[in-house]
JSON list of C-alpha atoms in Angstrom, two decimals:
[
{"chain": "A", "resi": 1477, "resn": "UNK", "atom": "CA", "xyz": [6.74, 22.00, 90.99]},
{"chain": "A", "resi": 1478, "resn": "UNK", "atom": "CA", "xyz": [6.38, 19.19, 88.79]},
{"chain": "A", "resi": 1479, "resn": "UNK", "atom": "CA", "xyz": [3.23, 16.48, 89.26]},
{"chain": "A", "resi": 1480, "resn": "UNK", "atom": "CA", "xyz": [3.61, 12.86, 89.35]},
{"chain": "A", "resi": 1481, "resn": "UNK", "atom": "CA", "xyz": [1.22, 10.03, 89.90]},
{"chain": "A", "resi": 1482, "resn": "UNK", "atom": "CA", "xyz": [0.60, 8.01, 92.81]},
{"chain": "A", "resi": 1483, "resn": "UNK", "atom": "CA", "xyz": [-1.43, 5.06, 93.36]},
{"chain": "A", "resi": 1484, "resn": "UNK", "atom": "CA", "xyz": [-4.96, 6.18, 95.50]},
{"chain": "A", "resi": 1485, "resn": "UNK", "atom": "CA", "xyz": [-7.50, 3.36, 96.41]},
{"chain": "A", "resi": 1486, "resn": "UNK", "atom": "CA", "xyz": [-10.51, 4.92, 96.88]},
{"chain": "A", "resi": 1487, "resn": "UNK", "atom": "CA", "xyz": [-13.76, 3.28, 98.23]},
{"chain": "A", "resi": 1488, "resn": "UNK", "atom": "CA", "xyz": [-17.62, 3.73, 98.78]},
{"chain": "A", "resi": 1489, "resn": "UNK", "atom": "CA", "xyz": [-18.36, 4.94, 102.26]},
{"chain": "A", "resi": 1490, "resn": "UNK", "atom": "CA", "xyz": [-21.11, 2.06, 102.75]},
{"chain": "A", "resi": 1491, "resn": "UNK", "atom": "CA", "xyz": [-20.59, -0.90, 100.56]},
{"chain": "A", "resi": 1492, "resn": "UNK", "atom": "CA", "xyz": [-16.74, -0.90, 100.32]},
{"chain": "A", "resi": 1493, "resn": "UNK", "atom": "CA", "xyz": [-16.63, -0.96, 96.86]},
{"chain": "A", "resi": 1494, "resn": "UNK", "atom": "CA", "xyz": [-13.52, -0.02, 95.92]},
{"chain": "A", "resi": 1495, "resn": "UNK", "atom": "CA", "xyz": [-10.98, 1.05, 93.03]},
{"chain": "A", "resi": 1496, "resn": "UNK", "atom": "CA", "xyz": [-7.00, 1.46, 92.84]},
{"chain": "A", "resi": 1497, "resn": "UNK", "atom": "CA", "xyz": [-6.57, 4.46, 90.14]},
{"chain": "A", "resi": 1498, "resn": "UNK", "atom": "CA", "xyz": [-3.30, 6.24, 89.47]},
{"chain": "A", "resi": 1499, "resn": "UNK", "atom": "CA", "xyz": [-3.77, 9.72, 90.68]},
{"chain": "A", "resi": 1500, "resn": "UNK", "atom": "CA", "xyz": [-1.75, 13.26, 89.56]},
{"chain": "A", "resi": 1501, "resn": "UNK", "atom": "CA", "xyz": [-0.63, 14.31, 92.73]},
{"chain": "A", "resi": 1502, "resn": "UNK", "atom": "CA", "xyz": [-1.97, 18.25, 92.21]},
{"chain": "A", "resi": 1503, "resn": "UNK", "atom": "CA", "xyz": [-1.30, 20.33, 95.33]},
{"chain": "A", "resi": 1504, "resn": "UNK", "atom": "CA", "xyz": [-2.88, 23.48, 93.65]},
{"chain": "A", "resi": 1505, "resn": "UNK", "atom": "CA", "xyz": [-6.31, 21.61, 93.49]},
{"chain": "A", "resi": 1506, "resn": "UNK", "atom": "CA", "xyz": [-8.08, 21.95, 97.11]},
{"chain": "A", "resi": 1507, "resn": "UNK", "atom": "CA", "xyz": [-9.61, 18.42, 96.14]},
{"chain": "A", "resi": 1508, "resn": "UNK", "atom": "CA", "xyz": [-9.65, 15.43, 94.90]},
{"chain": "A", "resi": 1509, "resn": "UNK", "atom": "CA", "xyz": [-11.58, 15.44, 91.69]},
{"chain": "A", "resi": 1510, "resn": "UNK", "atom": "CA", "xyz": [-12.31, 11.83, 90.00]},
{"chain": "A", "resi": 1511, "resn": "UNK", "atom": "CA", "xyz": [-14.56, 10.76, 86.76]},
{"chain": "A", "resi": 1512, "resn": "UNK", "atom": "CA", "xyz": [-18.02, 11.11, 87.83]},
{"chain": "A", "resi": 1513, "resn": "UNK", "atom": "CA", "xyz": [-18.20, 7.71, 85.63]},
{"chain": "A", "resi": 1514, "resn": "UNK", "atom": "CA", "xyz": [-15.44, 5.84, 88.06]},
{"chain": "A", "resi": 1515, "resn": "UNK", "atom": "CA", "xyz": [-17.47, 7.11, 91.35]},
{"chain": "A", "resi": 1516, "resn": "UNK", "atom": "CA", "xyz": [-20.71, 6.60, 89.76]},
{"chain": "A", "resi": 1517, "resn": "UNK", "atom": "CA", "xyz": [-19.77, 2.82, 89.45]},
{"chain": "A", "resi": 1518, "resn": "UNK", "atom": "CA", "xyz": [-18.04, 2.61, 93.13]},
{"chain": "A", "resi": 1519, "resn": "UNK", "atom": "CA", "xyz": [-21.55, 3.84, 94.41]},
{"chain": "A", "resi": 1520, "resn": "UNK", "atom": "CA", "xyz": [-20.41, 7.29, 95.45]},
{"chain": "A", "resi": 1521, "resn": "UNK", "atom": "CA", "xyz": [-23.35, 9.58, 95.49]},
{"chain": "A", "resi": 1522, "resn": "UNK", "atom": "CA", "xyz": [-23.27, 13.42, 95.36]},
{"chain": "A", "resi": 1523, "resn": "UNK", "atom": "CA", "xyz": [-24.35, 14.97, 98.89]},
{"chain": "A", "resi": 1524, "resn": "UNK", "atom": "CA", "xyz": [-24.05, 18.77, 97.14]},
{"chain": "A", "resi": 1525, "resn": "UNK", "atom": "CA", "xyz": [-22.74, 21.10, 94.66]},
{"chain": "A", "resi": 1526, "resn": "UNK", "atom": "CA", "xyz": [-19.92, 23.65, 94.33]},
{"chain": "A", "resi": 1527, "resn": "UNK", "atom": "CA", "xyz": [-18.64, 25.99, 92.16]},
{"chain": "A", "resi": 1528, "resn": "UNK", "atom": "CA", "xyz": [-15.08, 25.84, 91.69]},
{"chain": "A", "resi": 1529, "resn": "UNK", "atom": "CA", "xyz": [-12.53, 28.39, 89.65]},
{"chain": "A", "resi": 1530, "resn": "UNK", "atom": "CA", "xyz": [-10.32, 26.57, 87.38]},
{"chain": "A", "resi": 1531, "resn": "UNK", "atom": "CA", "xyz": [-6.71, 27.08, 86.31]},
{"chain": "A", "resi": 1532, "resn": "UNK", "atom": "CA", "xyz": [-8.30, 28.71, 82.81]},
{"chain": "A", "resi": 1533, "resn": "UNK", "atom": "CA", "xyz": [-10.04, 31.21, 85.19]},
{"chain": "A", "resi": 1534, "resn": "UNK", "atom": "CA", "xyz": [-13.86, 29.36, 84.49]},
{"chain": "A", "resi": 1535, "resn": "UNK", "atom": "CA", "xyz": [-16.45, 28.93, 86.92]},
{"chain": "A", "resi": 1536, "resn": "UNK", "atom": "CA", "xyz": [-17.85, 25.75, 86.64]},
{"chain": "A", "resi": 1537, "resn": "UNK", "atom": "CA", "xyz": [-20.68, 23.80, 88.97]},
{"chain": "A", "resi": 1538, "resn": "UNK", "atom": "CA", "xyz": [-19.60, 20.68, 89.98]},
{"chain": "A", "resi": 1539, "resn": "UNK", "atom": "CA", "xyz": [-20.79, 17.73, 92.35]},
{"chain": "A", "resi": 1540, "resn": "UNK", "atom": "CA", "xyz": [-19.19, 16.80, 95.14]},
{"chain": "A", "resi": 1541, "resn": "UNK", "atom": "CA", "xyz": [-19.49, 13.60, 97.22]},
{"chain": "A", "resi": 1542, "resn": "UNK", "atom": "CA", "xyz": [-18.14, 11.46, 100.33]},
{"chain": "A", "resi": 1543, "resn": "UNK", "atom": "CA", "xyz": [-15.37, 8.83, 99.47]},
{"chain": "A", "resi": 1544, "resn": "UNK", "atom": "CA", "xyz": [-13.00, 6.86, 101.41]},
{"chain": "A", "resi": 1545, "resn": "UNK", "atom": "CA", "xyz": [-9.29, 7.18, 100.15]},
{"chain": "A", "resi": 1546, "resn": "UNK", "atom": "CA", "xyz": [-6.49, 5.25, 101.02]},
{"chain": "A", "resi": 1547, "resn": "UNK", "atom": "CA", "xyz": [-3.11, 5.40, 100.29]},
{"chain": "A", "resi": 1548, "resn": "UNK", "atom": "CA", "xyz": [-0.60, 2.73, 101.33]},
{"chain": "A", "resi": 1549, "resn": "UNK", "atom": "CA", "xyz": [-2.04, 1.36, 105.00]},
{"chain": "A", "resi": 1550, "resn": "UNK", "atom": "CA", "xyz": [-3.31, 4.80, 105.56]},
{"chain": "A", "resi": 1551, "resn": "UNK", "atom": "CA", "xyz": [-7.37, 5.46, 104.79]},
{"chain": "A", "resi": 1552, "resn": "UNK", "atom": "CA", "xyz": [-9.54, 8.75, 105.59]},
{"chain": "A", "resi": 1553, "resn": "UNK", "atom": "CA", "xyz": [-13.07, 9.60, 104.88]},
{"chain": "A", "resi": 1554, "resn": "UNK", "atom": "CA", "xyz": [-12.52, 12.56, 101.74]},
{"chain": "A", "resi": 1555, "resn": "UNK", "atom": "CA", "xyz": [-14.03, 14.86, 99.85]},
{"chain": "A", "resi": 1556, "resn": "UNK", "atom": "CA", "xyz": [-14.67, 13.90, 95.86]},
{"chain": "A", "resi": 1557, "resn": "UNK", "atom": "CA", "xyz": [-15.39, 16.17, 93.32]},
{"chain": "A", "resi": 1558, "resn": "UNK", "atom": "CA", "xyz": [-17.31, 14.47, 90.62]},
{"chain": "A", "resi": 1559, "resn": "UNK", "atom": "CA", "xyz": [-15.37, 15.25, 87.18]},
{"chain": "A", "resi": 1560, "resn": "UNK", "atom": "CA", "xyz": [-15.58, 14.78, 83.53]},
{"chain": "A", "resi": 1561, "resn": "UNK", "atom": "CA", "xyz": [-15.87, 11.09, 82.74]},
{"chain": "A", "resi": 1562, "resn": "UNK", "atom": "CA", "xyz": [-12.83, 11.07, 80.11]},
{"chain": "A", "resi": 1563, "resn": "UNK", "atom": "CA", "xyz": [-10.36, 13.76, 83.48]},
{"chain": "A", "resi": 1564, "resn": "UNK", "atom": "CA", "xyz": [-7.64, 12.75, 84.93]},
{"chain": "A", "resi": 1565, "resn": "UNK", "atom": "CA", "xyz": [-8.26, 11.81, 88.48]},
{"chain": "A", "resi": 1566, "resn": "UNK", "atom": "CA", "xyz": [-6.44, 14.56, 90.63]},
{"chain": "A", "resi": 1567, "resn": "UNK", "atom": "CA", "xyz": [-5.24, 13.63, 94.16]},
{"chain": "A", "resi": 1568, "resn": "UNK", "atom": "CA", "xyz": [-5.72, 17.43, 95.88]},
{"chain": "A", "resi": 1569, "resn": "UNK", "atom": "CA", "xyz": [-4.23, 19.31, 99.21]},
{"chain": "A", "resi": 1570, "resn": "UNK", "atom": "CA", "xyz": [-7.65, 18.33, 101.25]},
{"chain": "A", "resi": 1571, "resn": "UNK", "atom": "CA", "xyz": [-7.30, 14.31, 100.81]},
{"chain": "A", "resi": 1572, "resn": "UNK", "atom": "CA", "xyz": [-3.79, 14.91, 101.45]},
{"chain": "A", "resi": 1573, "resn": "UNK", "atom": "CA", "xyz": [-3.81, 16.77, 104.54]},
{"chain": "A", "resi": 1574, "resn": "UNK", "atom": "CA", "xyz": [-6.10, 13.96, 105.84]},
{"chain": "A", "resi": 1575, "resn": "UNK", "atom": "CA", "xyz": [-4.13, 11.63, 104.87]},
{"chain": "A", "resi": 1576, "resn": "UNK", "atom": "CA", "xyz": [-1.01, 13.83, 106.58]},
{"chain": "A", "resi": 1577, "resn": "UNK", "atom": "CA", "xyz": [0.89, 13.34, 103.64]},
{"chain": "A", "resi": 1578, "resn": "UNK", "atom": "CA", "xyz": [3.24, 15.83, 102.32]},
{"chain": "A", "resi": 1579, "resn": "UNK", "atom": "CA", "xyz": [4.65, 16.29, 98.88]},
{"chain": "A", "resi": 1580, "resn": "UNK", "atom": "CA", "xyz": [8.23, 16.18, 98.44]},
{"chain": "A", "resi": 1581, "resn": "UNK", "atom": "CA", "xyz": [8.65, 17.53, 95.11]},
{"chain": "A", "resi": 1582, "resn": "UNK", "atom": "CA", "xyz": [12.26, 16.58, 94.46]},
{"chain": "A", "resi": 1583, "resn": "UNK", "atom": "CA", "xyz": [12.18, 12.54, 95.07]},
{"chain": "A", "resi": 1584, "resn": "UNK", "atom": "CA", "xyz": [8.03, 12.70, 93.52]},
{"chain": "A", "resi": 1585, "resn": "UNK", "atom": "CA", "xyz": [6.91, 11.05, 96.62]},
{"chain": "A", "resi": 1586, "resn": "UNK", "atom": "CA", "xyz": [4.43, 11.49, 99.14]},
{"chain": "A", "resi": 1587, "resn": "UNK", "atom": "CA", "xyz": [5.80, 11.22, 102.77]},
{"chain": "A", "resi": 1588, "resn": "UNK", "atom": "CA", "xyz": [4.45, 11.66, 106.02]},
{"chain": "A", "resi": 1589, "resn": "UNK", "atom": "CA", "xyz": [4.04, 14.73, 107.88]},
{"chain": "A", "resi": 1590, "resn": "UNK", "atom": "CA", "xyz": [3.12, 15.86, 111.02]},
{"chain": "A", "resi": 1591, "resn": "UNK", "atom": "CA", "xyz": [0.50, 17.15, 111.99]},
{"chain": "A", "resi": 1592, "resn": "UNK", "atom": "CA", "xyz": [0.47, 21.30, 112.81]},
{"chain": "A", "resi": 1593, "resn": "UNK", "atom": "CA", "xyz": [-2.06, 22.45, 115.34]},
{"chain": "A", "resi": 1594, "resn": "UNK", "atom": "CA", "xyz": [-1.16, 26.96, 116.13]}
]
């Protein structure tokens, strides 16, 4: 599957600062992983650490925080991994299943889903 970008507003969980980035919509990343830079300046503070296997088969230690991410009228509290300043931001499967958006790959587009509870 190809990616594609899609707009993501996401949003300090006290102040409501807030930021409209152009996300890659990555369904092979568990989560949503922004510069640390971009949620450094929104406010977004780092609750704990993880250490996360990359494509390239690394291990790397990252921080991960609490965010608010909306997209269209649709917001949910998130998980944020805190990047590289100069990444791209990734929209992952976790924000989107909280979101209950699915991926249709042909037309690029997030649409809703529903929700699967067995």
């Amino acid at each position: 599957m190809g990616t594609f970008k899609w707009p993501l507003r996401i949003s300090n969980m006290n102040s409501g600062a807030s930021r409209e980035i152009e996300a890659t919509v990555d369904t092979g990343a568990a989560y949503t992983t922004l510069p640390a830079r971009l949620l450094r300046e929104l406010g977004v503070e780092p609750v704990d650490k993880g250490v996360f296997l990359l494509a390239d088969g690394r291990r790397l230690e990252m921080e991960i925080g609490r965010a608010w991410a909306t997209i269209d009228d649709t917001s949910e509290v998130t998980l944020v991994v805190f990047g590289d300043d100069d990444a791209p931001a990734l929209l992952g499967a976790y924000t989107l299943e909280g979101l209950r958006l699915a991926v249709d790959p042909v037309a690029q587009r997030l649409v809703p889903t529903h929700l699967i509870m067995y």
